[in-house]
Amino acid sequence: MLFSLIIPVYNRPDEVDELLESLAQQDYTENFEVVIIEDGSSLRCDEVVRKYAGKLHLAYCFKENSGPGDSRNYGMRKAKGDYFIIFDSDCIIPPNYLTEVSKALAANYVDCFGGPDKALDSFSDIQKAINFAMTSFLTTGGIRGGSEKIDKFQPRSFNMGLSRKAFEASNGFGNIHPGEDPDLSIRLWNLGFETRLFSKAFVYHKRRIDWEKFTIQVNKFGKARPILNSWYPQYNKLTFFFPSVFMIGFAFALVLLVFNFDLLLQLYFGYFLALFLVSTYQNKSFKIGMLSIKAVWKQFYGYGTGFLESFVKIIILNQKPEEAFPELFFKK
C-alpha cells in the first residue's frame, strides 16, 4: 500500500519546514510520497520543499486560492498512492506515525480514519492551553479523539486517512469551511463506508493562533454545525447545543445573584476549578492551568454564540447557508 501524504498550505513556509523535517524522521520502512499543495500563497514554500528533495519523495503543486478542502481534493487527484493521509501544515508528526497507521490498517482495514492531537513541550503556554480546551474530556473537545467508544468517529482533517476508493466515491471534501470534515464523514457513512479512530496515530497540532483568531475559529465551528444539522438531521445530537446552553446558563446564574441565589454560579465556579486543576496537573504548570480557563471560556463563548446565530438563521428562519454565512463557503 502506497501512502500519499496530502498537505495544503497557505502562506506558512516555516510550518512546512517543521512538518517536512518530522516526516523525514519517520521510522516507516516502506515508500511514501508527500504532496504539498500551495493554495495561492503569496509566501510560497517551494524553496523549503526543495530543501527536502533528497530526504523525501515530494510533489509540489501551486494553484489559485480555493480553500483547504478543494486543495486537499486537488492533491488527492494528483497523488499516486492508493491511501491518502491528510495533515494540516501546522502539525508535527511523531516518528512512529506511519508505522502505527500501517499496523492499524493491517489489523482491521477501514476506508477512513482519524487520529488525536497532542501538544509538544516546546509549544507556547497559550498553544498548550488551547490544546487542552480542544481535546480535554472536560470540554466538548473530549469527543474529538480521546475516546474509542464513539459509535461513528468523525475524523478531523488535520489528521485523517482516506482510501482512494472512498475519495472517488465521495468526490472528497465539499466547499464549506470549517465543517468540511464532518460533512465528508457523514457522506461516507451514507455511501456505506466506515470511519474509525486510530488512537495511536496522533499528531502534534501546533495551532499557531492568538486568542482573537481562536475565538473567530471556534465561532465559525459553531456556525457550521446547524448547517450540517440541516443537511443531515439524522446525525443531530443534543451535545451540539452544550456550549450555547452553557453560556445561557452562566448569564442566568448572574441574574439569579440579584435574588441572592448563588448555587448555580457556585456550580460554574466548581467546573472552572476542575478545569484549572486538571490542566495544571496534565501540563505541570499553574500558568497553563489559568490560561486553560480562558481558552475554554473563549471556546464555549465563540462556539456557543456562533451556534445560536446559525440556529436562528438556518433552522428557524430557514435561510440558505451560502447567503446567511458566505464567509463559510469557498467558491469553486
GROMACS .gro file of C-alpha atoms in nm:
model
  332
    1MET     CA    1   0.000   0.000   0.000
    2LEU     CA    2   0.143   0.335  -0.104
    3PHE     CA    3   0.063   0.623   0.130
    4SER     CA    4   0.029   0.969  -0.022
    5LEU     CA    5   0.053   1.245   0.239
    6ILE     CA    6  -0.165   1.540   0.135
    7ILE     CA    7  -0.071   1.881   0.283
    8PRO     CA    8  -0.243   2.205   0.177
    9VAL     CA    9  -0.061   2.522   0.278
   10TYR     CA   10  -0.137   2.893   0.266
   11ASN     CA   11   0.141   3.140   0.349
   12ARG     CA   12   0.313   2.911   0.602
   13PRO     CA   13   0.662   2.815   0.475
   14ASP     CA   14   0.803   2.789   0.831
   15GLU     CA   15   0.533   2.542   0.927
   16VAL     CA   16   0.602   2.331   0.621
   17ASP     CA   17   0.971   2.321   0.715
   18GLU     CA   18   0.892   2.178   1.060
   19LEU     CA   19   0.639   1.934   0.919
   20LEU     CA   20   0.871   1.801   0.648
   21GLU     CA   21   1.154   1.769   0.899
   22SER     CA   22   0.932   1.547   1.115
   23LEU     CA   23   0.828   1.340   0.812
   24ALA     CA   24   1.194   1.289   0.722
   25GLN     CA   25   1.237   1.123   1.063
   26GLN     CA   26   0.968   0.856   1.012
   27ASP     CA   27   1.070   0.501   1.105
   28TYR     CA   28   0.833   0.358   0.842
   29THR     CA   29   1.038   0.139   0.608
   30GLU     CA   30   0.811   0.143   0.301
   31ASN     CA   31   0.799   0.415   0.037
   32PHE     CA   32   0.555   0.703   0.074
   33GLU     CA   33   0.505   1.031  -0.110
   34VAL     CA   34   0.438   1.381   0.020
   35VAL     CA   35   0.217   1.609  -0.188
   36ILE     CA   36   0.234   1.981  -0.100
   37ILE     CA   37  -0.048   2.195  -0.240
   38GLU     CA   38   0.029   2.567  -0.234
   39ASP     CA   39  -0.316   2.727  -0.218
   40GLY     CA   40  -0.241   3.058  -0.392
   41SER     CA   41   0.010   3.170  -0.128
   42SER     CA   42   0.199   3.495  -0.156
   43LEU     CA   43   0.461   3.347   0.081
   44ARG     CA   44   0.544   3.031  -0.109
   45CYS     CA   45   0.717   2.725   0.036
   46ASP     CA   46   0.877   2.590  -0.284
   47GLU     CA   47   1.228   2.668  -0.154
   48VAL     CA   48   1.152   2.477   0.165
   49VAL     CA   49   1.025   2.181  -0.036
   50ARG     CA   50   1.344   2.172  -0.245
   51LYS     CA   51   1.541   2.155   0.080
   52TYR     CA   52   1.397   1.808   0.144
   53ALA     CA   53   1.421   1.676  -0.211
   54GLY     CA   54   1.690   1.425  -0.115
   55LYS     CA   55   1.515   1.310   0.202
   56LEU     CA   56   1.153   1.262   0.090
   57HIS     CA   57   0.962   1.167  -0.222
   58LEU     CA   58   0.797   1.506  -0.282
   59ALA     CA   59   0.550   1.660  -0.523
   60TYR     CA   60   0.482   2.035  -0.515
   61CYS     CA   61   0.174   2.192  -0.675
   62PHE     CA   62   0.080   2.559  -0.693
   63LYS     CA   63  -0.282   2.654  -0.760
   64GLU     CA   64  -0.516   2.950  -0.726
   65ASN     CA   65  -0.664   3.001  -0.380
   66SER     CA   66  -0.981   2.796  -0.333
   67GLY     CA   67  -0.966   2.686   0.032
   68PRO     CA   68  -0.829   2.384   0.219
   69GLY     CA   69  -1.100   2.135   0.119
   70ASP     CA   70  -1.064   2.194  -0.252
   71SER     CA   71  -0.684   2.195  -0.216
   72ARG     CA   72  -0.693   1.854  -0.048
   73ASN     CA   73  -0.910   1.724  -0.332
   74TYR     CA   74  -0.662   1.869  -0.582
   75GLY     CA   75  -0.375   1.695  -0.407
   76MET     CA   76  -0.554   1.360  -0.393
   77ARG     CA   77  -0.626   1.379  -0.766
   78LYS     CA   78  -0.256   1.444  -0.831
   79ALA     CA   79  -0.128   1.180  -0.586
   80LYS     CA   80  -0.008   0.836  -0.691
   81GLY     CA   81  -0.097   0.644  -0.375
   82ASP     CA   82  -0.393   0.420  -0.302
   83TYR     CA   83  -0.437   0.559   0.051
   84PHE     CA   84  -0.424   0.928   0.138
   85ILE     CA   85  -0.322   1.076   0.471
   86ILE     CA   86  -0.416   1.438   0.522
   87PHE     CA   87  -0.234   1.679   0.754
   88ASP     CA   88  -0.263   2.049   0.827
   89SER     CA   89   0.058   2.244   0.775
   90ASP     CA   90   0.077   2.332   1.148
   91CYS     CA   91   0.126   1.969   1.251
   92ILE     CA   92   0.441   1.789   1.360
   93ILE     CA   93   0.436   1.412   1.308
   94PRO     CA   94   0.582   1.161   1.558
   95PRO     CA   95   0.845   0.923   1.411
   96ASN     CA   96   0.625   0.614   1.450
   97TYR     CA   97   0.308   0.766   1.298
   98LEU     CA   98   0.307   0.588   0.961
   99THR     CA   99   0.411   0.262   1.125
  100GLU     CA  100   0.114   0.283   1.363
  101VAL     CA  101  -0.124   0.362   1.077
  102SER     CA  102   0.009   0.069   0.875
  103LYS     CA  103  -0.036  -0.167   1.171
  104ALA     CA  104  -0.390  -0.047   1.237
  105LEU     CA  105  -0.495  -0.083   0.873
  106ALA     CA  106  -0.340  -0.432   0.852
  107ALA     CA  107  -0.520  -0.543   1.169
  108ASN     CA  108  -0.863  -0.402   1.079
  109TYR     CA  109  -0.883  -0.217   0.749
  110VAL     CA  110  -1.108   0.087   0.720
  111ASP     CA  111  -1.152   0.332   0.432
  112CYS     CA  112  -1.137   0.641   0.653
  113PHE     CA  113  -0.969   0.701   0.988
  114GLY     CA  114  -0.888   0.989   1.215
  115GLY     CA  115  -0.631   1.036   1.488
  116PRO     CA  116  -0.598   1.251   1.803
  117ASP     CA  117  -0.376   1.553   1.857
  118LYS     CA  118  -0.138   1.637   2.138
  119ALA     CA  119   0.094   1.920   2.241
  120LEU     CA  120   0.473   1.916   2.243
  121ASP     CA  121   0.673   2.051   2.538
  122SER     CA  122   0.815   2.314   2.302
  123PHE     CA  123   0.470   2.465   2.235
  124SER     CA  124   0.391   2.803   2.393
  125ASP     CA  125   0.177   2.823   2.706
  126ILE     CA  126  -0.115   2.962   2.504
  127GLN     CA  127  -0.086   2.681   2.250
  128LYS     CA  128  -0.091   2.425   2.531
  129ALA     CA  129  -0.395   2.592   2.689
  130ILE     CA  130  -0.581   2.594   2.357
  131ASN     CA  131  -0.482   2.231   2.300
  132PHE     CA  132  -0.630   2.146   2.641
  133ALA     CA  133  -0.955   2.322   2.554
  134MET     CA  134  -0.977   2.144   2.220
  135THR     CA  135  -0.900   1.793   2.348
  136SER     CA  136  -0.996   1.763   2.717
  137PHE     CA  137  -1.264   1.523   2.840
  138LEU     CA  138  -1.397   1.819   3.043
  139THR     CA  139  -1.492   2.007   2.728
  140THR     CA  140  -1.666   1.925   2.402
  141GLY     CA  141  -1.315   1.862   2.269
  142GLY     CA  142  -1.315   1.531   2.453
  143ILE     CA  143  -1.509   1.364   2.172
  144ARG     CA  144  -1.259   1.468   1.907
  145GLY     CA  145  -1.013   1.186   1.965
  146GLY     CA  146  -0.988   1.093   2.328
  147SER     CA  147  -1.229   0.801   2.324
  148GLU     CA  148  -1.272   0.490   2.113
  149LYS     CA  149  -1.627   0.435   2.241
  150ILE     CA  150  -1.787   0.665   1.985
  151ASP     CA  151  -2.013   0.468   1.752
  152LYS     CA  152  -1.912   0.666   1.444
  153PHE     CA  153  -1.598   0.871   1.481
  154GLN     CA  154  -1.577   1.185   1.268
  155PRO     CA  155  -1.212   1.234   1.165
  156ARG     CA  156  -1.073   1.586   1.154
  157SER     CA  157  -0.874   1.688   0.850
  158PHE     CA  158  -0.561   1.789   1.041
  159ASN     CA  159  -0.505   1.412   1.093
  160MET     CA  160  -0.716   1.200   0.862
  161GLY     CA  161  -0.678   0.899   0.633
  162LEU     CA  162  -0.890   0.829   0.326
  163SER     CA  163  -0.867   0.547   0.073
  164ARG     CA  164  -0.864   0.629  -0.297
  165LYS     CA  165  -1.181   0.421  -0.331
  166ALA     CA  166  -1.362   0.633  -0.072
  167PHE     CA  167  -1.233   0.956  -0.224
  168GLU     CA  168  -1.352   0.865  -0.573
  169ALA     CA  169  -1.692   0.750  -0.445
  170SER     CA  170  -1.750   1.066  -0.236
  171ASN     CA  171  -1.568   1.325  -0.453
  172GLY     CA  172  -1.382   1.430  -0.142
  173PHE     CA  173  -1.437   1.749   0.056
  174GLY     CA  174  -1.715   1.998  -0.009
  175ASN     CA  175  -1.675   2.375  -0.021
  176ILE     CA  176  -1.789   2.455   0.335
  177HIS     CA  177  -1.511   2.557   0.576
  178PRO     CA  178  -1.495   2.481   0.859
  179GLY     CA  179  -1.722   2.178   0.868
  180GLU     CA  180  -1.588   2.007   0.557
  181ASP     CA  181  -1.451   1.711   0.751
  182PRO     CA  182  -1.771   1.606   0.938
  183ASP     CA  183  -1.959   1.668   0.614
  184LEU     CA  184  -1.730   1.421   0.437
  185SER     CA  185  -1.759   1.166   0.720
  186ILE     CA  186  -2.138   1.167   0.704
  187ARG     CA  187  -2.142   1.136   0.325
  188LEU     CA  188  -1.904   0.841   0.355
  189TRP     CA  189  -2.136   0.673   0.606
  190ASN     CA  190  -2.428   0.725   0.371
  191LEU     CA  191  -2.223   0.557   0.095
  192GLY     CA  192  -2.162   0.254   0.315
  193PHE     CA  193  -1.803   0.332   0.423
  194GLU     CA  194  -1.683   0.307   0.782
  195THR     CA  195  -1.474   0.553   0.982
  196ARG     CA  196  -1.265   0.475   1.287
  197LEU     CA  197  -1.040   0.635   1.543
  198PHE     CA  198  -0.675   0.525   1.540
  199SER     CA  199  -0.582   0.630   1.892
  200LYS     CA  200  -0.207   0.562   1.850
  201ALA     CA  201  -0.182   0.766   1.529
  202PHE     CA  202  -0.163   1.107   1.694
  203VAL     CA  203   0.000   1.426   1.572
  204TYR     CA  204   0.132   1.733   1.749
  205HIS     CA  205  -0.103   2.010   1.638
  206LYS     CA  206   0.062   2.346   1.688
  207ARG     CA  207  -0.239   2.574   1.618
  208ARG     CA  208  -0.043   2.893   1.562
  209ILE     CA  209  -0.325   3.127   1.653
  210ASP     CA  210  -0.372   3.402   1.911
  211TRP     CA  211  -0.675   3.449   2.135
  212GLU     CA  212  -0.864   3.660   1.882
  213LYS     CA  213  -0.808   3.414   1.598
  214PHE     CA  214  -0.904   3.124   1.825
  215THR     CA  215  -1.234   3.293   1.912
  216ILE     CA  216  -1.306   3.356   1.543
  217GLN     CA  217  -1.219   2.995   1.458
  218VAL     CA  218  -1.448   2.835   1.717
  219ASN     CA  219  -1.723   3.084   1.629
  220LYS     CA  220  -1.710   2.951   1.272
  221PHE     CA  221  -1.724   2.596   1.408
  222GLY     CA  222  -2.042   2.693   1.590
  223LYS     CA  223  -2.194   2.849   1.278
  224ALA     CA  224  -2.116   2.542   1.069
  225ARG     CA  225  -2.285   2.289   1.298
  226PRO     CA  226  -2.653   2.392   1.243
  227ILE     CA  227  -2.582   2.393   0.869
  228LEU     CA  228  -2.463   2.034   0.893
  229ASN     CA  229  -2.762   1.951   1.112
  230SER     CA  230  -2.995   2.089   0.845
  231TRP     CA  231  -2.822   1.879   0.578
  232TYR     CA  232  -2.808   1.562   0.788
  233PRO     CA  233  -3.078   1.582   1.061
  234GLN     CA  234  -3.044   1.212   1.141
  235TYR     CA  235  -2.700   1.281   1.290
  236ASN     CA  236  -2.805   1.574   1.508
  237LYS     CA  237  -2.708   1.538   1.876
  238LEU     CA  238  -2.809   1.724   2.190
  239THR     CA  239  -2.440   1.762   2.280
  240PHE     CA  240  -2.404   2.009   1.992
  241PHE     CA  241  -2.617   2.253   2.195
  242PHE     CA  242  -2.399   2.228   2.506
  243PRO     CA  243  -2.176   2.537   2.459
  244SER     CA  244  -2.480   2.757   2.388
  245VAL     CA  245  -2.667   2.617   2.690
  246PHE     CA  246  -2.352   2.669   2.897
  247MET     CA  247  -2.337   3.040   2.808
  248ILE     CA  248  -2.710   3.095   2.858
  249GLY     CA  249  -2.688   2.918   3.192
  250PHE     CA  250  -2.399   3.140   3.301
  251ALA     CA  251  -2.596   3.455   3.215
  252PHE     CA  252  -2.892   3.314   3.409
  253ALA     CA  253  -2.663   3.243   3.706
  254LEU     CA  254  -2.561   3.610   3.713
  255VAL     CA  255  -2.925   3.718   3.705
  256LEU     CA  256  -3.005   3.490   3.999
  257LEU     CA  257  -2.743   3.675   4.206
  258VAL     CA  258  -2.980   3.969   4.213
  259PHE     CA  259  -3.217   3.746   4.410
  260ASN     CA  260  -2.935   3.626   4.639
  261PHE     CA  261  -2.931   3.279   4.481
  262ASP     CA  262  -2.575   3.177   4.405
  263LEU     CA  263  -2.593   2.796   4.385
  264LEU     CA  264  -2.582   2.789   4.004
  265LEU     CA  265  -2.285   3.026   3.999
  266GLN     CA  266  -2.110   2.803   4.252
  267LEU     CA  267  -2.154   2.509   4.013
  268TYR     CA  268  -1.986   2.712   3.739
  269PHE     CA  269  -1.706   2.802   3.979
  270GLY     CA  270  -1.663   2.431   4.057
  271TYR     CA  271  -1.641   2.349   3.687
  272PHE     CA  272  -1.374   2.613   3.623
  273LEU     CA  273  -1.184   2.494   3.928
  274ALA     CA  274  -1.188   2.142   3.786
  275LEU     CA  275  -1.056   2.276   3.455
  276PHE     CA  276  -0.775   2.454   3.637
  277LEU     CA  277  -0.677   2.152   3.845
  278VAL     CA  278  -0.683   1.901   3.559
  279SER     CA  279  -0.493   2.128   3.319
  280THR     CA  280  -0.240   2.220   3.587
  281TYR     CA  281  -0.181   1.851   3.659
  282GLN     CA  282  -0.159   1.749   3.293
  283ASN     CA  283   0.066   2.038   3.191
  284LYS     CA  284   0.252   2.064   3.524
  285SER     CA  285   0.203   2.440   3.520
  286PHE     CA  286  -0.021   2.674   3.723
  287LYS     CA  287   0.008   2.933   3.447
  288ILE     CA  288  -0.121   2.694   3.180
  289GLY     CA  289  -0.396   2.593   3.422
  290MET     CA  290  -0.512   2.954   3.442
  291LEU     CA  291  -0.478   3.005   3.067
  292SER     CA  292  -0.684   2.692   3.010
  293ILE     CA  293  -0.981   2.854   3.188
  294LYS     CA  294  -0.954   3.144   2.944
  295ALA     CA  295  -0.922   2.907   2.649
  296VAL     CA  296  -1.231   2.705   2.748
  297TRP     CA  297  -1.430   3.023   2.809
  298LYS     CA  298  -1.340   3.152   2.464
  299GLN     CA  299  -1.417   2.810   2.315
  300PHE     CA  300  -1.765   2.798   2.469
  301TYR     CA  301  -1.841   3.165   2.406
  302GLY     CA  302  -1.721   3.160   2.045
  303TYR     CA  303  -1.884   2.830   1.955
  304GLY     CA  304  -2.199   2.895   2.157
  305THR     CA  305  -2.275   3.236   2.009
  306GLY     CA  306  -2.194   3.115   1.657
  307PHE     CA  307  -2.421   2.814   1.704
  308LEU     CA  308  -2.711   3.028   1.830
  309GLU     CA  309  -2.680   3.276   1.543
  310SER     CA  310  -2.668   2.996   1.289
  311PHE     CA  311  -2.952   2.803   1.456
  312VAL     CA  312  -3.181   3.105   1.429
  313LYS     CA  313  -3.091   3.183   1.068
  314ILE     CA  314  -3.071   2.828   0.931
  315ILE     CA  315  -3.316   2.624   1.139
  316ILE     CA  316  -3.576   2.881   1.248
  317LEU     CA  317  -3.569   3.134   0.962
  318ASN     CA  318  -3.478   2.869   0.702
  319GLN     CA  319  -3.219   3.090   0.530
  320LYS     CA  320  -2.986   2.942   0.270
  321PRO     CA  321  -2.646   2.871   0.431
  322GLU     CA  322  -2.448   3.031   0.147
  323GLU     CA  323  -2.649   3.353   0.186
  324ALA     CA  324  -2.658   3.357   0.566
  325PHE     CA  325  -2.286   3.286   0.608
  326PRO     CA  326  -2.097   3.346   0.283
  327GLU     CA  327  -1.769   3.351   0.478
  328LEU     CA  328  -1.806   2.975   0.538
  329PHE     CA  329  -1.813   2.883   0.171
  330PHE     CA  330  -1.534   2.890  -0.086
  331LYS     CA  331  -1.635   2.950  -0.445
  332LYS     CA  332  -1.502   2.686  -0.683
   0.00000   0.00000   0.00000
